[in-house]
Coordinates of C-alpha atoms and ligand atoms in Angstrom, one line a residue:
M1 CA 104.0 82.3 122.6
A2 CA 107.2 81.0 121.2
K3 CA 109.1 83.9 120.0
L4 CA 109.2 84.3 116.4
E5 CA 112.2 85.2 115.0
I6 CA 112.3 86.3 111.5
K7 CA 116.7 87.8 111.0
K8 CA 119.1 86.0 113.8
D9 CA 117.9 88.3 116.3
I10 CA 116.0 89.9 115.8
Y11 CA 111.9 89.1 116.0
W12 CA 108.3 90.1 114.7
V13 CA 107.0 91.8 118.5
G14 CA 103.3 92.1 116.6
A15 CA 100.2 91.9 117.4
V16 CA 97.1 90.6 115.3
D17 CA 94.1 92.2 115.3
W18 CA 91.6 89.2 113.7
N19 CA 88.2 91.5 114.0
V20 CA 89.1 95.3 112.9
R21 CA 86.8 95.8 109.8
T22 CA 86.8 99.1 109.5
F23 CA 90.3 101.3 108.9
H24 CA 90.1 104.6 109.2
G25 CA 87.3 105.2 110.3
H26 CA 84.8 103.7 108.3
T27 CA 87.3 104.7 105.0
Y28 CA 88.7 100.4 104.0
S29 CA 87.3 98.0 104.7
T30 CA 89.2 95.6 106.2
K31 CA 87.0 92.3 106.0
R32 CA 90.7 90.3 106.4
G33 CA 91.7 91.9 110.1
T34 CA 94.6 92.9 109.8
T35 CA 98.1 93.1 112.1
Y36 CA 100.5 96.0 113.3
N37 CA 103.6 94.5 113.2
A38 CA 106.6 95.7 115.2
Y39 CA 110.6 94.3 115.4
L40 CA 113.3 93.9 118.3
I41 CA 116.2 93.7 117.2
I42 CA 118.5 92.5 119.8
D43 CA 122.1 93.9 120.1
D44 CA 124.4 95.6 122.5
K45 CA 122.2 98.4 121.4
I46 CA 118.6 96.8 122.1
T47 CA 115.7 98.8 119.4
L48 CA 112.8 98.5 119.0
V49 CA 111.5 99.1 115.7
D50 CA 107.7 100.8 116.5
T51 CA 105.4 99.9 118.4
V52 CA 101.3 99.1 118.1
L53 CA 97.3 99.7 118.7
G54 CA 97.1 100.6 121.3
S55 CA 94.8 98.1 122.8
F56 CA 97.4 96.1 122.2
S57 CA 100.1 97.1 123.7
A58 CA 99.6 95.2 126.4
E59 CA 100.1 92.2 123.7
L60 CA 103.7 94.1 122.5
I61 CA 105.4 94.4 126.0
E62 CA 104.7 90.5 127.1
K63 CA 105.5 89.3 124.1
I64 CA 109.3 91.8 124.4
R65 CA 108.9 90.5 127.8
Q66 CA 110.1 87.3 126.7
I67 CA 113.3 88.2 125.2
V68 CA 114.7 90.9 126.8
P69 CA 113.3 93.1 129.7
P70 CA 111.8 96.0 128.1
E71 CA 113.6 98.7 131.0
K72 CA 116.6 97.4 128.8
I73 CA 115.1 99.2 125.4
D74 CA 118.0 101.9 124.5
Y75 CA 116.0 102.9 121.2
I76 CA 111.9 103.5 119.5
I77 CA 112.4 103.5 116.1
A78 CA 109.1 106.1 115.4
N79 CA 108.5 105.7 111.5
H80 CA 104.9 107.0 111.3
V81 CA 103.0 109.7 113.8
E82 CA 99.9 107.4 112.9
K83 CA 98.3 105.6 115.9
D84 CA 97.7 101.7 114.2
H85 CA 102.1 102.5 115.3
S86 CA 103.0 104.2 117.8
E87 CA 99.7 104.1 120.3
A88 CA 101.2 102.2 122.3
L89 CA 104.2 104.5 122.9
P90 CA 103.3 105.7 125.8
E91 CA 103.1 102.7 128.0
I92 CA 106.3 101.2 126.6
I93 CA 108.5 104.5 127.4
K94 CA 106.6 103.5 130.9
L95 CA 108.8 100.6 131.3
C96 CA 112.6 102.1 129.8
P97 CA 112.4 106.1 130.3
K98 CA 116.3 105.7 128.6
A99 CA 115.4 105.3 125.1
K100 CA 115.1 107.3 122.4
V101 CA 112.8 107.6 120.1
V102 CA 114.6 108.1 117.3
G103 CA 112.1 109.7 113.7
T104 CA 112.4 112.9 111.6
A105 CA 111.9 116.6 112.5
K106 CA 107.6 116.1 111.5
C107 CA 107.8 113.0 112.8
K108 CA 108.5 114.9 116.6
E109 CA 106.3 116.4 115.9
G110 CA 103.5 114.2 115.0
L111 CA 104.0 113.3 118.8
A112 CA 104.7 115.4 120.6
K113 CA 101.0 116.5 119.8
H114 CA 99.5 112.9 119.7
Y115 CA 100.7 111.8 122.8
Y116 CA 102.2 115.3 124.5
G117 CA 105.9 113.2 125.7
N118 CA 108.5 114.7 126.7
W119 CA 110.7 111.9 125.2
D120 CA 114.5 111.9 124.5
F121 CA 113.9 112.4 120.9
Q122 CA 116.3 111.8 118.2
T123 CA 115.5 114.0 115.0
V124 CA 116.9 111.3 111.5
K125 CA 117.4 112.7 108.1
T126 CA 118.1 110.6 104.5
G127 CA 121.5 109.0 104.7
D128 CA 121.7 109.5 108.3
K129 CA 122.8 105.9 110.5
L130 CA 122.9 104.7 114.0
S131 CA 124.9 102.6 115.2
L132 CA 123.4 99.5 116.7
G133 CA 127.1 97.3 117.6
K134 CA 127.4 94.6 114.7
R135 CA 124.0 96.7 112.9
E136 CA 123.3 99.9 112.1
L137 CA 120.4 101.2 110.7
V138 CA 120.6 103.5 107.9
F139 CA 117.1 106.1 107.3
I140 CA 115.1 107.5 104.6
E141 CA 112.6 110.0 104.1
A142 CA 109.6 108.7 102.6
P143 CA 107.4 111.9 103.2
M144 CA 103.5 111.0 101.5
I145 CA 103.9 107.4 102.2
H146 CA 101.5 108.4 103.4
W147 CA 102.0 111.0 106.3
P148 CA 105.3 113.9 106.5
D149 CA 106.5 112.3 109.0
S150 CA 106.8 108.4 107.1
M151 CA 110.6 107.8 106.9
F152 CA 112.4 104.6 106.0
S153 CA 114.7 102.5 107.8
Y154 CA 116.9 99.8 107.0
C155 CA 119.5 97.6 108.3
P156 CA 122.9 96.9 104.9
Q157 CA 124.4 93.4 107.5
E158 CA 120.4 92.2 107.2
E159 CA 119.5 93.2 103.9
L160 CA 116.3 94.6 105.3
L161 CA 114.0 97.1 104.6
L162 CA 111.4 98.1 107.6
P163 CA 109.2 100.5 105.3
N164 CA 105.7 100.7 107.6
D165 CA 102.9 101.1 106.0
A166 CA 104.7 100.4 102.1
F167 CA 103.8 96.9 101.1
G168 CA 101.7 96.7 103.4
Q169 CA 98.5 94.2 103.4
H170 CA 95.5 94.8 106.1
Y171 CA 96.0 90.8 106.2
A172 CA 95.3 88.8 110.2
T173 CA 97.3 85.5 109.5
S174 CA 98.4 83.2 111.5
E175 CA 101.9 82.9 109.2
R176 CA 103.9 86.4 109.5
F177 CA 105.4 84.6 105.3
D178 CA 105.2 85.3 101.7
D179 CA 106.7 82.0 101.4
E180 CA 103.3 80.8 104.4
T181 CA 100.6 82.1 103.0
D182 CA 97.9 82.2 100.3
S183 CA 99.9 83.9 96.9
C184 CA 97.2 85.3 96.0
A185 CA 95.1 86.8 99.1
L186 CA 98.3 88.0 99.7
M187 CA 98.3 89.7 96.9
D188 CA 94.4 90.6 96.8
E189 CA 95.4 92.7 99.8
A190 CA 98.9 94.3 98.7
A191 CA 96.2 95.6 96.1
K192 CA 93.5 96.9 98.6
Y193 CA 96.3 98.3 100.0
Y194 CA 97.8 100.9 97.5
A195 CA 94.1 101.3 96.1
N196 CA 92.3 102.5 98.5
I197 CA 95.4 104.1 100.8
L198 CA 98.4 105.2 98.0
W199 CA 96.9 105.6 95.0
P200 CA 97.0 109.5 94.8
L201 CA 100.5 109.2 96.1
G202 CA 101.5 107.7 93.2
A203 CA 104.1 110.2 92.0
V204 CA 105.6 110.6 95.5
I205 CA 105.8 106.6 95.9
L206 CA 107.4 106.1 92.7
R207 CA 110.3 108.6 92.4
K208 CA 111.0 107.3 96.4
L209 CA 111.3 104.1 94.1
E210 CA 113.8 105.2 92.0
E211 CA 115.8 107.0 94.8
I212 CA 116.1 103.7 95.7
Q213 CA 117.3 102.0 93.5
K214 CA 120.1 104.7 93.1
M215 CA 121.2 103.7 96.1
N216 CA 122.4 100.6 94.7
I217 CA 120.7 98.9 98.6
P218 CA 120.7 95.3 98.2
I219 CA 117.3 93.7 100.0
K220 CA 116.3 90.5 100.7
M221 CA 113.7 91.2 102.9
I222 CA 110.6 93.3 103.4
A223 CA 108.7 93.9 106.3
P224 CA 106.3 96.7 106.4
S225 CA 104.1 97.7 109.2
H226 CA 101.0 95.3 108.6
G227 CA 100.6 92.1 107.1
I228 CA 103.3 89.4 105.5
I229 CA 106.9 90.1 105.2
W230 CA 108.0 89.0 102.0
R231 CA 111.8 86.7 102.3
K232 CA 110.8 84.4 99.4
D233 CA 110.3 87.7 97.2
P234 CA 111.0 91.5 98.1
Q235 CA 111.0 92.0 94.4
K236 CA 107.5 91.1 93.3
I237 CA 105.7 93.6 95.7
I238 CA 108.4 96.1 94.9
N239 CA 107.5 95.3 91.2
A240 CA 104.0 95.4 91.8
Y241 CA 104.4 98.6 93.6
L242 CA 106.1 99.7 89.9
G243 CA 103.4 98.9 87.6
W244 CA 100.4 100.3 90.3
T245 CA 102.3 104.2 90.8
K246 CA 102.3 103.9 87.1
N247 CA 99.4 103.8 86.6
T248 CA 99.7 100.8 84.0
T249 CA 96.1 99.2 83.4
L250 CA 94.6 95.7 82.2
A251 CA 92.6 95.4 79.1
K252 CA 89.5 95.2 82.3
A253 CA 86.2 97.1 82.6
V254 CA 84.7 98.2 86.3
V255 CA 80.7 98.9 85.7
V256 CA 79.5 100.5 89.5
Y257 CA 75.9 102.3 89.4
E258 CA 73.5 102.4 91.9
T259 CA 68.9 102.2 90.9
M260 CA 65.6 103.3 92.1
W261 CA 63.7 101.3 90.9
G262 CA 65.6 99.0 88.8
S263 CA 65.4 101.2 85.7
T264 CA 69.5 101.9 85.3
E265 CA 70.1 98.2 86.9
K266 CA 69.0 96.8 83.2
M267 CA 71.1 99.2 81.4
A268 CA 73.5 98.3 84.1
A269 CA 73.6 94.4 83.5
R270 CA 72.2 94.8 79.0
I271 CA 76.0 97.5 79.6
A272 CA 77.9 94.7 81.0
Q273 CA 77.0 91.8 78.6
G274 CA 77.4 93.9 75.6
I275 CA 81.3 94.5 77.3
I276 CA 82.3 90.7 77.8
D277 CA 80.5 89.8 74.7
A278 CA 83.1 91.9 72.5
G279 CA 85.9 90.4 74.8
I280 CA 86.7 92.8 77.5
Q281 CA 86.5 91.2 81.5
V282 CA 83.9 93.3 83.7
K283 CA 83.5 93.5 87.2
L284 CA 79.6 94.8 87.9
Y285 CA 78.8 96.4 91.2
D286 CA 76.0 98.2 92.2
I287 CA 77.5 101.2 95.2
A288 CA 74.3 100.8 97.4
Q289 CA 75.5 97.5 98.1
S290 CA 79.0 96.8 97.8
D291 CA 81.9 96.9 99.4
R292 CA 83.3 100.4 98.2
T293 CA 87.6 100.0 99.3
E294 CA 86.4 96.2 97.2
V295 CA 85.5 98.2 94.3
I296 CA 88.0 100.7 94.6
N297 CA 90.3 97.8 94.3
Q298 CA 89.2 96.9 91.0
M299 CA 89.9 99.8 89.3
L300 CA 93.5 99.0 90.3
E301 CA 94.1 98.0 87.3
A302 CA 91.7 98.0 84.5
K303 CA 91.5 100.5 81.9
G304 CA 87.4 101.4 81.8
F305 CA 84.9 102.7 84.1
V306 CA 81.4 102.5 83.6
I307 CA 79.2 104.5 85.3
G308 CA 75.6 104.8 86.3
S309 CA 73.1 106.8 88.3
S310 CA 69.4 107.5 88.4
T311 CA 68.1 110.7 88.3
H312 CA 66.7 112.4 91.2
D313 CA 66.3 115.5 91.7
N314 CA 68.6 116.1 89.1
N315 CA 71.3 114.5 90.5
M316 CA 72.8 111.3 91.3
L317 CA 71.6 109.4 94.5
T318 CA 73.8 109.6 96.6
S319 CA 75.9 106.3 97.1
I320 CA 77.1 107.1 93.6
A321 CA 78.0 110.4 94.3
G322 CA 80.0 109.4 97.3
F323 CA 81.3 107.0 95.8
L324 CA 83.4 108.7 93.0
D325 CA 83.7 112.1 95.3
F326 CA 86.2 108.8 97.1
L327 CA 87.2 107.8 93.4
R328 CA 88.3 111.5 93.0
G329 CA 90.7 112.0 95.5
L330 CA 92.8 108.8 95.3
S331 CA 93.2 111.1 91.0
P332 CA 93.6 107.5 89.0
K333 CA 95.3 108.4 85.5
N334 CA 95.6 107.4 82.4
R335 CA 91.7 105.8 82.1
I336 CA 88.7 106.1 80.1
A337 CA 84.5 106.0 81.5
S338 CA 81.7 106.7 80.4
A339 CA 77.9 107.3 81.9
F340 CA 74.8 105.9 81.8
G341 CA 71.2 106.2 84.1
S342 CA 67.4 106.1 83.5
Y343 CA 65.8 108.8 84.9
G344 CA 61.0 110.2 85.2
W345 CA 60.9 113.7 83.7
A346 CA 64.3 115.8 83.8
G347 CA 67.3 113.7 83.3
G348 CA 70.6 114.8 85.2
A349 CA 72.7 112.1 86.2
V350 CA 74.7 111.1 83.8
Q351 CA 75.3 115.2 83.0
K352 CA 76.9 115.7 87.3
I353 CA 78.5 111.8 86.8
E354 CA 80.7 113.3 83.1
K355 CA 81.4 116.5 84.9
T356 CA 82.2 114.5 87.9
L357 CA 84.7 112.9 85.5
E358 CA 86.3 115.2 83.9
E359 CA 86.6 116.7 87.2
T360 CA 88.9 113.6 88.0
G361 CA 90.4 113.7 84.9
I362 CA 89.3 110.6 83.3
K363 CA 88.5 110.8 80.0
V364 CA 85.2 110.4 79.0
A365 CA 85.2 108.4 75.4
A366 CA 81.7 108.6 75.2
P367 CA 78.5 110.5 75.0
G368 CA 76.1 109.3 77.6
L369 CA 73.7 107.0 77.8
S370 CA 69.9 108.0 79.3
V371 CA 66.6 106.4 78.8
K372 CA 63.2 107.4 80.1
Y373 CA 61.7 105.9 83.0
V374 CA 62.1 101.7 81.6
P375 CA 63.9 100.4 78.9
D376 CA 61.7 99.5 76.5
E377 CA 63.1 96.2 74.0
R378 CA 65.3 99.1 71.3
E379 CA 67.0 100.9 75.0
I380 CA 67.3 98.0 75.9
G381 CA 69.5 96.4 72.8
R382 CA 71.1 100.7 73.3
C383 CA 72.9 99.8 76.1
Y384 CA 74.4 96.1 74.7
E385 CA 76.1 98.4 72.0
F386 CA 77.3 101.2 74.2
G387 CA 78.8 98.1 75.8
K388 CA 79.9 96.6 73.0
E389 CA 81.4 100.1 71.6
F390 CA 82.8 100.7 75.6
A391 CA 85.0 97.5 74.7
G392 CA 86.0 98.7 71.2
K393 CA 87.6 102.4 72.9
I394 CA 89.3 100.2 75.6
K395 CA 91.3 98.5 73.0
E396 CA 91.3 101.4 70.9
A397 CA 93.2 103.3 74.3
Ligands
FEO1 FE1 99.5 101.7 109.3 FE2 100.0 105.5 108.2 O1 99.5 103.4 109.0

């Protein structure tokens, strides 16, 4: 295995998880796998920045051994407690029991609760510095990006930012750098990561980005804890984050529905056609057949959402209800939406969808559209007009 140097005497010692297909329980689908990135800095003080998921401990240790005996490690920087970056820590510490673990106060508390490790721990705050010899690390607390313990580490001599989860992607590749990999897939995975994990934290992230801009620190490389390292154009992902945190939208629509016997599906297709014919791009998903992580990714930049469900027990169907519940947790801002669906005798789904949208903070742009049993020719025409009218609302918004 070749050693992978990302900067002179700074090595990637992480692991590629090609086969993981779900993350955070089953809330996130990782169709392209992921990586757990850890970095080893060789200086007067040997420093490991983050570790990996426990099942990849041996791989991490082998990579470290290729560069330096693990017992020589002086510091282990713990930027984040979550297991995908810390679970190998107990195994590593056994090999370098004199190493000092460095992290925030919340990190200390979190690691103790996860692993009961009675380790030498140095608590740091924003602005604290750790001298490694020729280099130093400066720490920037980043609470709620995306856990209370989260922290960024910055090396001024290398102009290198190590921000853990921020700017990462669940993207398993043989390449390690942005100039080596498919840039469309890279940005797609970066957006998906933001949309599904960081979207509700946009205001916190924006404040942190502004704080870092005010610190006026040059950043030539961003090495996150998942996926690809940004060395060609780190500003590209910073700019993308600035747009996402401000809930900047494009004139696009996402139609998401669930159908019982096909009537709501017919409505969805005609509504989507009406939106398209009015000149607005559309994505259309039957949520019961779709990957929710992908749907949320498409919603990140779309101005308008059209949500449909057949009525069952005066309510919407269960897959779309679960989807809207997840969407509510993401707190999208600056969006408009409309609801539609079929019913048999007493309706209810459209009203429930509208109520949920309003509770989520999404403006219901027009009264919902309900159809009894199966849409007839006139009602199919009405669906098409409903779509065109919604496209008009997107253009006005
Ligand atoms: Fe990649 Fe929050 O862990």
